[in-house]
Amino acid sequence: MKSAGRAEWTKLRTDAGNSWLTLGVVVLTLAAGAAVAMTSRCDATGCGGDPTRLSLTGVLAGQVVVAIVAVLMVGNEYGTGMMHTTLTAVPRRLTVLLSKSAVLTAVTLVTGTVSVLGSLLIGGLVRPGRGFTEEHGFPPLSLTDGATLRAAVGSVLYLVLIGLLSLGTTLVVRNAATAIGIVLALLFVFPILTQVVADPDWQRHLQQIAPMTAGLAVQTTVHTADLPIGPWQGLGVLALWTLGAMTAGGWLLRARDA
């Protein structure tokens, strides 16, 4: 297992494209979060904003790059035929799955933590000048606040789950372009359907089962009772999507030839 993990880490870090994409997760998340933080305003008490979630808006953009990194970890090997070499060197398919998952999880944890903490730092520096002050009912942003800490930890876990969801999906379809299309559809089609469906009950149900909408509920720090699904329950929905993709991908990895 250790040697397989080292091999996966070597393949990931020696590919210049992956290095740039990993850096892109941080840069894109910070840039998008900063842009939203600097353009949001709260001009009076009760403006209804959620500065923590606004600061973490960049996760929406960063998740796309995380998905691409995860897809390429498997898709490139199938595309070049290297998967046959990988499975020859490591015949135990479960070991291959676990080693890829472990490396992806470790990399995403690091990049996700840097991205989330950086976004909160930028938001904490910018938001007082945008009206999110104690006078308007917003205390200084701090990780000692339970809701803010939950949003931060949950956002990092969200990115990890998106990566594993993408990895499992790619193992199922064995094609990078198809996999990224499926993952992006899962993430973004549900919110579009929510806007199209007129029935409020169906809207709520779609929000409760949508991997992105439900998963990102963990970022909400105000008025959580009004959410279609609770913060941790929403992240649990995304975890179920990920478990399904990883289970299907792992089973097909064992059942099919390289």
Short mmCIF file of N, CA and C in Angstrom, two decimals, residues 2 12 14 40 89 91 101 109 126 128 159 166 192 214 225 237 242 248 251-252:
data_model
loop_
_atom_site.label_atom_id
_atom_site.label_comp_id
_atom_site.label_asym_id
_atom_site.label_seq_id
_atom_site.Cartn_x
_atom_site.Cartn_y
_atom_site.Cartn_z
N LYS A 2 1.94 1.26 0.82
CA LYS A 2 2.80 2.44 0.89
C LYS A 2 3.50 2.69 -0.45
N LEU A 12 1.50 12.11 -9.73
CA LEU A 12 0.78 13.38 -9.61
C LEU A 12 1.72 14.57 -9.62
N THR A 14 4.89 14.83 -10.61
CA THR A 14 5.82 14.98 -11.73
C THR A 14 5.13 15.44 -13.01
N SER A 40 -19.52 43.07 -2.05
CA SER A 40 -20.73 42.93 -1.23
C SER A 40 -20.81 44.06 -0.22
N ALA A 89 1.68 -3.53 -12.25
CA ALA A 89 2.60 -3.31 -11.12
C ALA A 89 1.90 -3.54 -9.78
N PRO A 91 -1.34 -5.47 -8.82
CA PRO A 91 -2.48 -6.29 -9.27
C PRO A 91 -3.74 -6.14 -8.40
N SER A 101 -7.09 7.37 -4.02
CA SER A 101 -7.99 8.15 -3.16
C SER A 101 -7.22 8.85 -2.05
N LEU A 109 -6.86 18.17 0.78
CA LEU A 109 -6.90 18.71 2.14
C LEU A 109 -5.96 19.90 2.29
N VAL A 126 -11.48 42.58 4.63
CA VAL A 126 -12.23 43.44 3.72
C VAL A 126 -13.61 43.82 4.26
N PRO A 128 -15.16 44.65 7.11
CA PRO A 128 -15.53 45.84 7.90
C PRO A 128 -15.71 47.09 7.03
N LEU A 159 -14.63 20.06 -0.61
CA LEU A 159 -13.70 19.95 -1.73
C LEU A 159 -13.14 18.53 -1.84
N SER A 166 -15.47 12.85 -8.25
CA SER A 166 -14.95 12.92 -9.61
C SER A 166 -14.08 11.71 -9.93
N ILE A 192 -30.06 24.69 -11.63
CA ILE A 192 -30.83 25.23 -12.76
C ILE A 192 -32.25 24.69 -12.72
N ALA A 214 -26.84 21.03 -1.55
CA ALA A 214 -26.90 20.44 -0.21
C ALA A 214 -25.54 20.52 0.47
N ALA A 225 -31.93 27.71 10.18
CA ALA A 225 -33.24 27.06 10.28
C ALA A 225 -34.06 27.21 9.01
N VAL A 237 -25.35 14.42 2.40
CA VAL A 237 -25.92 14.10 1.09
C VAL A 237 -24.82 14.00 0.05
N THR A 242 -20.86 10.71 -3.22
CA THR A 242 -19.46 10.30 -3.37
C THR A 242 -19.30 8.81 -3.11
N ALA A 248 -19.29 2.29 -7.13
CA ALA A 248 -19.46 1.85 -8.52
C ALA A 248 -18.12 1.81 -9.24
N TRP A 251 -16.01 -1.16 -7.95
CA TRP A 251 -16.53 -2.44 -8.42
C TRP A 251 -16.18 -2.67 -9.89
N LEU A 252 -16.35 -1.64 -10.71
CA LEU A 252 -16.05 -1.78 -12.14
C LEU A 252 -14.54 -1.90 -12.37
#
